[in-house]
GROMACS .gro file of C-alpha atoms in nm:
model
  176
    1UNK     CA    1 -10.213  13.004   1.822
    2UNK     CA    2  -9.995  13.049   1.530
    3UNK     CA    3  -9.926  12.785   1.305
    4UNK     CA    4  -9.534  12.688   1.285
    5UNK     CA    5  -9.444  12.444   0.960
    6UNK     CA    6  -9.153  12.248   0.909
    7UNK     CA    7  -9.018  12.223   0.530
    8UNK     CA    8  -8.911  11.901   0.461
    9UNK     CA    9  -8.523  12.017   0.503
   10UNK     CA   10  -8.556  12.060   0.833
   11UNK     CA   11  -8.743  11.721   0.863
   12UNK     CA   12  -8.460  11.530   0.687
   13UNK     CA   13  -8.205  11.742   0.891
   14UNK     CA   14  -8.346  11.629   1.228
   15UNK     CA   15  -8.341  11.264   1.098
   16UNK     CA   16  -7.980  11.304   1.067
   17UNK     CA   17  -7.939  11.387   1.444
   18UNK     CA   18  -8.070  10.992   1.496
   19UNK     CA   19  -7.775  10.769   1.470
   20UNK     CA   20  -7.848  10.510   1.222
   21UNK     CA   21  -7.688  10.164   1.121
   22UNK     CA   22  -7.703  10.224   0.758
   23UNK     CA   23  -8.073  10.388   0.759
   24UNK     CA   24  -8.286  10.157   1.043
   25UNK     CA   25  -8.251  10.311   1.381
   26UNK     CA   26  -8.345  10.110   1.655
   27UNK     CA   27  -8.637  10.302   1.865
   28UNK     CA   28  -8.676  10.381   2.232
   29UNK     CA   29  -8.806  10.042   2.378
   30UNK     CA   30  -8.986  10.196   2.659
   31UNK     CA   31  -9.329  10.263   2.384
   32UNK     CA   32  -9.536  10.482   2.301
   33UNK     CA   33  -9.961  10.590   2.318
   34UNK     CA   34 -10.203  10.588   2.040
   35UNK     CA   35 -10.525  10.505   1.881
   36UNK     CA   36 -10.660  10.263   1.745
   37UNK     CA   37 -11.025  10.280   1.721
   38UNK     CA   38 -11.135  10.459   1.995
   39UNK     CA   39 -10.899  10.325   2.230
   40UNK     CA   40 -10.525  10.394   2.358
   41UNK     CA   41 -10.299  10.178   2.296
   42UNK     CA   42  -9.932  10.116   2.384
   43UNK     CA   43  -9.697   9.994   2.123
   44UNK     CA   44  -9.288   9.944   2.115
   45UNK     CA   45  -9.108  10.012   1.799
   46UNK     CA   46  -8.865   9.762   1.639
   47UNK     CA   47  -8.735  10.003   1.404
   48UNK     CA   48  -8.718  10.290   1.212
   49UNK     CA   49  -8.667  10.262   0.772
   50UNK     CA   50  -8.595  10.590   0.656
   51UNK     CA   51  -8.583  10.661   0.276
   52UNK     CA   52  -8.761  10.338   0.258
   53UNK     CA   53  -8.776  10.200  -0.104
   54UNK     CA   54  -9.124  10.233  -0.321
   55UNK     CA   55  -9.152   9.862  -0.302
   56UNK     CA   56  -9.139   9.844   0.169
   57UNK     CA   57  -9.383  10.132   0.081
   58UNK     CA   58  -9.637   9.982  -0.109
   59UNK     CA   59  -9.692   9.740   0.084
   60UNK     CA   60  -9.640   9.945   0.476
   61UNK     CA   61  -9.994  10.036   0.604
   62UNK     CA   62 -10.011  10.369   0.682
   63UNK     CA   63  -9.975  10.499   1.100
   64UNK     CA   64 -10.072  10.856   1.129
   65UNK     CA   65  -9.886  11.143   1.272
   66UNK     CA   66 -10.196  11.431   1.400
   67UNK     CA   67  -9.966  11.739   1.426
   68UNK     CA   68 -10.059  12.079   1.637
   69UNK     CA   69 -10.065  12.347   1.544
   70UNK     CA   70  -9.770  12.599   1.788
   71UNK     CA   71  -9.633  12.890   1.788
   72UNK     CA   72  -9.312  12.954   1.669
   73UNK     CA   73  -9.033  12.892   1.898
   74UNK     CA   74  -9.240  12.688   2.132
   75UNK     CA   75  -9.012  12.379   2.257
   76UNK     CA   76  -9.249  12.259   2.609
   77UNK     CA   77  -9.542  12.065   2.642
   78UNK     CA   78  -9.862  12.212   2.549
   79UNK     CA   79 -10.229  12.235   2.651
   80UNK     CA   80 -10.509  12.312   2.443
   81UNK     CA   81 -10.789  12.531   2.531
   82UNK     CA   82 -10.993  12.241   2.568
   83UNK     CA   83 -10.762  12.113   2.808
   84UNK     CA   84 -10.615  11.844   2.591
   85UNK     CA   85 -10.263  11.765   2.585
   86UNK     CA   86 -10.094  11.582   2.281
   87UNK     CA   87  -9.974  11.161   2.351
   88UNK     CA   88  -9.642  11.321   2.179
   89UNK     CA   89  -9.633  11.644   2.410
   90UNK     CA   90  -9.267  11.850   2.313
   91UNK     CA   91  -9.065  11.606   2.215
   92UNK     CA   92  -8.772  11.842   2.051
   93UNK     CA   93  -8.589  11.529   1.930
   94UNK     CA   94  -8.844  11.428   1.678
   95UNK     CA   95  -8.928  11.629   1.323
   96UNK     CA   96  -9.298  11.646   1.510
   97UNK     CA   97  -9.290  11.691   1.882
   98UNK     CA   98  -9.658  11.754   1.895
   99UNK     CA   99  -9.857  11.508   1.782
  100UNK     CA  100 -10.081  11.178   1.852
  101UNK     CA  101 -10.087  10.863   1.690
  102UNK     CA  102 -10.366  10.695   1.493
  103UNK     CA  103 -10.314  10.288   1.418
  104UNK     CA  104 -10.453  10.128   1.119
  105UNK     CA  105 -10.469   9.803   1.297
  106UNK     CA  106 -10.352   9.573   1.570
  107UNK     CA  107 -10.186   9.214   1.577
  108UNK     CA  108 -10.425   9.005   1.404
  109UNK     CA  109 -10.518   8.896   1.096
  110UNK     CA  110 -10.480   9.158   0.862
  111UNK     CA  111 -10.208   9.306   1.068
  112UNK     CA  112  -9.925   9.398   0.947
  113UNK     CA  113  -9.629   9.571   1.127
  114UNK     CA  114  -9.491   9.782   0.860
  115UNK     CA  115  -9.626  10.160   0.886
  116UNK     CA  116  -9.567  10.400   0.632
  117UNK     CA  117  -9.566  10.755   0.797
  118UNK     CA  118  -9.834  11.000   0.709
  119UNK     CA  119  -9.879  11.344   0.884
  120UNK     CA  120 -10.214  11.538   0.904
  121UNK     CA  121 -10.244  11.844   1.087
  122UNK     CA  122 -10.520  12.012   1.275
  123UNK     CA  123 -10.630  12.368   1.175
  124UNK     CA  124 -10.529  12.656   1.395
  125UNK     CA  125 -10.934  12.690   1.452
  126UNK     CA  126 -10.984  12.280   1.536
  127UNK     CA  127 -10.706  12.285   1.796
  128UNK     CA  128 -10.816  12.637   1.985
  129UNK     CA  129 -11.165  12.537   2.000
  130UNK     CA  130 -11.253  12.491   2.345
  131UNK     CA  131 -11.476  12.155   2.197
  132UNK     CA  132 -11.161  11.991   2.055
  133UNK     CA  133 -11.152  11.616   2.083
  134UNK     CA  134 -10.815  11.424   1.890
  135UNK     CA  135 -10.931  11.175   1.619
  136UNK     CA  136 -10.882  10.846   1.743
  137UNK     CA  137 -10.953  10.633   1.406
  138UNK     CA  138 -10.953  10.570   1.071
  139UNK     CA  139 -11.291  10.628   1.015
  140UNK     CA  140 -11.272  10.977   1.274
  141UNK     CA  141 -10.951  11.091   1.047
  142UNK     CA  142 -11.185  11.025   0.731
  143UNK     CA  143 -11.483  11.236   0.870
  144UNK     CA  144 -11.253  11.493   1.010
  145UNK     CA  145 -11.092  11.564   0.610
  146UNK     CA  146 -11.458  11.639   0.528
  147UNK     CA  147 -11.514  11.843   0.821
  148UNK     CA  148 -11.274  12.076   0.784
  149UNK     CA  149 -11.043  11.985   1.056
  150UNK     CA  150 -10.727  11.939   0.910
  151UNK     CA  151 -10.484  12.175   0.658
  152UNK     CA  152 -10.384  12.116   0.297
  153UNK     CA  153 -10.004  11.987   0.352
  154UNK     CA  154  -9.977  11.816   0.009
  155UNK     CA  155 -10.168  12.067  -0.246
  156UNK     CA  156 -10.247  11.866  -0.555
  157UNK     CA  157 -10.172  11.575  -0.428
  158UNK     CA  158 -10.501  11.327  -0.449
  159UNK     CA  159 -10.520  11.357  -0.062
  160UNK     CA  160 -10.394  11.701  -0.006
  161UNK     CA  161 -10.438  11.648   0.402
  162UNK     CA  162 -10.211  11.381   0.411
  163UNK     CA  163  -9.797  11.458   0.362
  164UNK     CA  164  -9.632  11.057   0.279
  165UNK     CA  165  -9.309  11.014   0.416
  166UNK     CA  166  -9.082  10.779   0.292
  167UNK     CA  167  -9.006  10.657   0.683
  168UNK     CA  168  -9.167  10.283   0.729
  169UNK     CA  169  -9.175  10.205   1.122
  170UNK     CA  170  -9.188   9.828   1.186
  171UNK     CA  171  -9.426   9.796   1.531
  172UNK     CA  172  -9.436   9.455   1.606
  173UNK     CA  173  -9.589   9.508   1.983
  174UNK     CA  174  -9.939   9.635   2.105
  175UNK     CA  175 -10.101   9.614   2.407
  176UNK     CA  176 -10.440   9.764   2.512
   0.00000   0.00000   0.00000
């Protein structure tokens, strides 16, 4: 498996595909999977803030965006040796079309439905292991940085696994 990274022009470039009233796009209302502490959970976006100010930023909690590692030029679904197949499997209308997503929390107290974007990204050697098993929580993606199982996107940076976007999604809905 070869690892295939997308600079950040590319990123903002596909953004601009998305129509957008002024920058909030409204999402596809049919959902989407993810974690949230060990389970999978189905959520519907609002909306989409991209280029969100520092101050919708500071106070977004942060959803996570596990990447794959492909090969370049791949645009279908993928399996894993291991048999596992991303929640996000090929979607060639996103900056990411292969990746899961990890929920800081659900509605409830301490919920809050503004999510700050931040991608990780498995290793090459994590994601073609025929043990592989996604992360599925905070507390997994925490272990997993010490482990070893995710790349350097943001060298220097004081958590140089995680790459902040300035994209706040606003997921108001979750259902178990």
């Amino acid at each position: 498996m070869k690892l295939s990274t997308k600079p950040m022009c590319v990123f903002l470039a596909s953004i601009a595909l998305v129509p957008l009233a002024a920058t909030t796009a409204r999402a596809d209302p049919s959902g989407e999977y993810g974690y949230y502490n060990g389970q999978t959970v189905f959520f519907v976006s609002a909306a989409t803030k991209i280029g969100a100010q520092p101050r919708l930023l500071d106070v977004a909690s942060k959803i996570y965006l596990v990447t794959f590692p492909t090969a370049l030029g791949t645009d279908v679904p993928i399996t894993l040796p291991s048999g596992y197949q991303p929640q996000e499997n090929g979607n060639m209308f996103v900056p990411y079309p292969w990746h899961d997503h990890v929920l800081p929390a659900v509605p409830g107290p301490g919920y809050s439905p503004l999510m700050q974007v931040v991608v990780l990204r498995y290793t090459e050697a994590y994601a073609a292991s025929l043990t592989f098993t996604p992360v599925t929580s905070l507390p997994e993606i925490e272990a997993g940085k010490l482990g070893g199982i995710f790349e350097v996107l943001s060298p220097g940076a004081a958590d140089p696994y995680e790459l902040l976007l300035p994209v706040v999604l606003i997921r108001p809905v979750v259902r178990f």
